[in-house]
CSV table of C-alpha atoms in Angstrom, one decimal:
chain,number,residue,atom,x,y,z
A,162,MET,CA,0.8,9.6,20.2
A,163,SER,CA,-1.1,6.5,21.7
A,164,SER,CA,-2.9,6.1,18.3
A,165,LEU,CA,0.4,5.5,16.4
A,166,ILE,CA,0.6,1.7,17.0
A,167,PRO,CA,-3.1,1.0,16.2
A,168,ALA,CA,-2.7,3.2,13.0
A,169,ILE,CA,0.4,1.3,12.0
A,170,LEU,CA,-1.2,-2.1,12.5
A,171,LEU,CA,-4.4,-1.2,10.7
A,172,VAL,CA,-2.5,0.4,7.8
A,173,PHE,CA,-0.3,-2.7,7.6
A,174,VAL,CA,-3.3,-5.0,7.5
A,175,ILE,CA,-4.8,-2.9,4.7
A,176,ILE,CA,-1.7,-2.7,2.5
A,177,TYR,CA,-0.8,-6.3,3.1
A,178,PHE,CA,-4.1,-7.9,2.4
A,179,VAL,CA,-5.7,-5.8,-0.4
A,180,PRO,CA,-3.0,-6.8,-2.9
A,181,PHE,CA,-3.6,-10.5,-2.1
A,182,ALA,CA,-7.2,-10.1,-3.0
A,183,ILE,CA,-6.3,-8.4,-6.3
A,184,TYR,CA,-3.3,-10.6,-7.2
A,185,GLY,CA,-5.0,-13.7,-6.0
A,186,SER,CA,-8.1,-13.1,-8.0
A,187,LEU,CA,-6.1,-12.3,-11.2
A,188,SER,CA,-3.9,-15.3,-10.6
A,189,GLY,CA,-6.9,-17.5,-10.1
A,190,LEU,CA,-8.3,-16.3,-13.4
A,191,GLY,CA,-5.0,-17.2,-15.0
A,192,TRP,CA,-4.3,-13.5,-15.9
A,193,ILE,CA,-1.0,-13.3,-14.0
A,194,GLU,CA,1.5,-15.9,-12.9
A,195,LYS,CA,2.1,-17.0,-9.3
A,196,PRO,CA,5.4,-15.9,-7.8
A,197,GLU,CA,8.3,-18.2,-8.3
A,198,GLY,CA,10.0,-20.0,-5.4
A,199,SER,CA,8.8,-20.7,-1.9
A,200,PRO,CA,5.4,-19.2,-1.1
A,201,ALA,CA,6.4,-18.8,2.5
A,202,ARG,CA,9.6,-16.9,1.7
A,203,PHE,CA,7.7,-14.7,-0.7
A,204,LEU,CA,5.0,-13.9,1.9
A,205,VAL,CA,7.6,-13.1,4.6
A,206,GLY,CA,9.5,-10.8,2.2
A,207,ILE,CA,6.3,-9.0,1.4
A,208,LEU,CA,5.4,-8.8,5.1
A,209,VAL,CA,8.7,-7.1,6.0
A,210,SER,CA,8.3,-4.6,3.1
A,211,LYS,CA,4.7,-3.8,3.9
A,212,LEU,CA,5.4,-3.4,7.6
A,213,ALA,CA,8.1,-0.9,6.9
A,214,THR,CA,5.8,0.9,4.5
A,215,ALA,CA,3.0,1.1,7.1
A,216,VAL,CA,5.4,2.5,9.7
A,217,VAL,CA,6.7,5.2,7.4
A,218,PHE,CA,3.2,6.0,6.0
A,219,VAL,CA,1.8,6.6,9.4
A,220,LEU,CA,4.8,8.4,10.9
A,221,ILE,CA,5.0,10.8,8.0
A,222,PHE,CA,1.3,11.6,8.3
A,223,TYR,CA,1.7,12.0,12.1
A,224,LEU,CA,4.6,14.4,11.7
A,225,ALA,CA,2.8,16.4,9.0
A,226,ARG,CA,-0.7,16.0,10.4
A,227,GLU,CA,-1.2,19.8,10.5
A,228,ALA,CA,-0.6,19.9,6.8
A,229,PHE,CA,-2.4,16.7,5.8
A,230,GLY,CA,-5.1,16.3,8.4
A,231,ASP,CA,-7.9,17.8,6.3
A,232,ARG,CA,-6.2,16.7,3.1
A,233,TRP,CA,-5.8,13.0,3.7
A,234,LEU,CA,-6.9,12.2,0.1
A,235,LEU,CA,-4.0,14.4,-1.2
A,236,TYR,CA,-1.7,12.4,1.1
A,237,ALA,CA,-3.0,9.2,-0.4
A,238,PHE,CA,-2.6,10.5,-3.9
A,239,LEU,CA,1.0,11.4,-3.4
A,240,TRP,CA,1.8,7.9,-2.1
A,241,TRP,CA,-0.3,6.5,-5.0
A,242,ILE,CA,1.9,8.4,-7.5
A,243,MET,CA,5.0,6.9,-6.0
A,244,PHE,CA,3.7,3.4,-6.0
A,245,ALA,CA,2.2,3.6,-9.5
A,246,VAL,CA,5.4,4.9,-11.0
A,247,GLY,CA,7.3,2.2,-9.2
A,248,GLU,CA,5.0,-0.4,-10.8
A,249,VAL,CA,5.7,1.0,-14.3
A,250,GLY,CA,9.4,1.0,-13.5
A,251,GLN,CA,9.3,-2.7,-12.5
A,252,ALA,CA,7.3,-3.5,-15.6
A,253,ILE,CA,10.0,-1.9,-17.8
A,254,GLY,CA,12.6,-4.2,-16.2
A,255,PRO,CA,12.9,-8.0,-16.3
A,256,LYS,CA,10.7,-10.6,-14.5
A,257,TYR,CA,7.7,-8.3,-14.0
A,258,SER,CA,4.8,-8.1,-16.5
A,259,TRP,CA,2.6,-5.2,-17.4
A,260,LYS,CA,-0.3,-7.3,-16.1
A,261,GLU,CA,1.4,-7.5,-12.7
A,262,ALA,CA,2.0,-3.8,-12.8
A,263,PHE,CA,-1.7,-3.2,-13.6
A,264,ALA,CA,-2.7,-5.4,-10.7
A,265,GLY,CA,-0.3,-3.4,-8.4
A,266,ILE,CA,-1.8,-0.1,-9.5
A,267,ILE,CA,-5.4,-1.5,-8.9
A,268,SER,CA,-4.3,-2.5,-5.4
A,269,GLU,CA,-2.7,0.8,-4.7
A,270,THR,CA,-5.8,2.6,-6.0
A,271,ILE,CA,-7.7,0.8,-3.3
A,272,TYR,CA,-5.3,0.7,-0.4
A,273,CYS,CA,-3.7,4.2,-0.6
A,274,PRO,CA,-7.0,6.1,0.1
A,275,LEU,CA,-8.2,3.5,2.6
A,276,ALA,CA,-4.9,3.6,4.5
A,277,ALA,CA,-4.8,7.4,4.5
A,278,TRP,CA,-8.5,7.7,5.7
A,279,THR,CA,-7.7,5.2,8.4
A,280,THR,CA,-4.6,7.1,9.5
A,281,ASN,CA,-6.4,10.4,9.5
A,282,TRP,CA,-9.3,8.8,11.5
A,283,LEU,CA,-6.9,7.6,14.2
A,284,ILE,CA,-4.5,10.5,14.2
A,285,LYS,CA,-6.3,13.8,14.4
A,286,ALA,CA,-4.5,17.1,13.7
């Protein structure tokens, strides 16, 4: 139980900063557009969303650690499916490009297994 807070914090750092590296690189190359509006407001909105995701990611793993402890990669894959399908759904809608969706899927391909491995490492079954 004492490892929940460190796990949440580390997962938050992973899922907050990996996308910035990917989106930032692609934006710097001119491949995707920078977000509209206030950068500070955008970053705070992402922070709130990613913090909630980190809490739920770790708590579900903690509650199901007997089932996922040895199968953390499966756990990551299940989350990856959800995020990847969400990216496709956003790309179908307005104001989100397929390039942005691709960047999101690249980010999720990196941070889902990294976050699951970190959670498994800190929360043993």
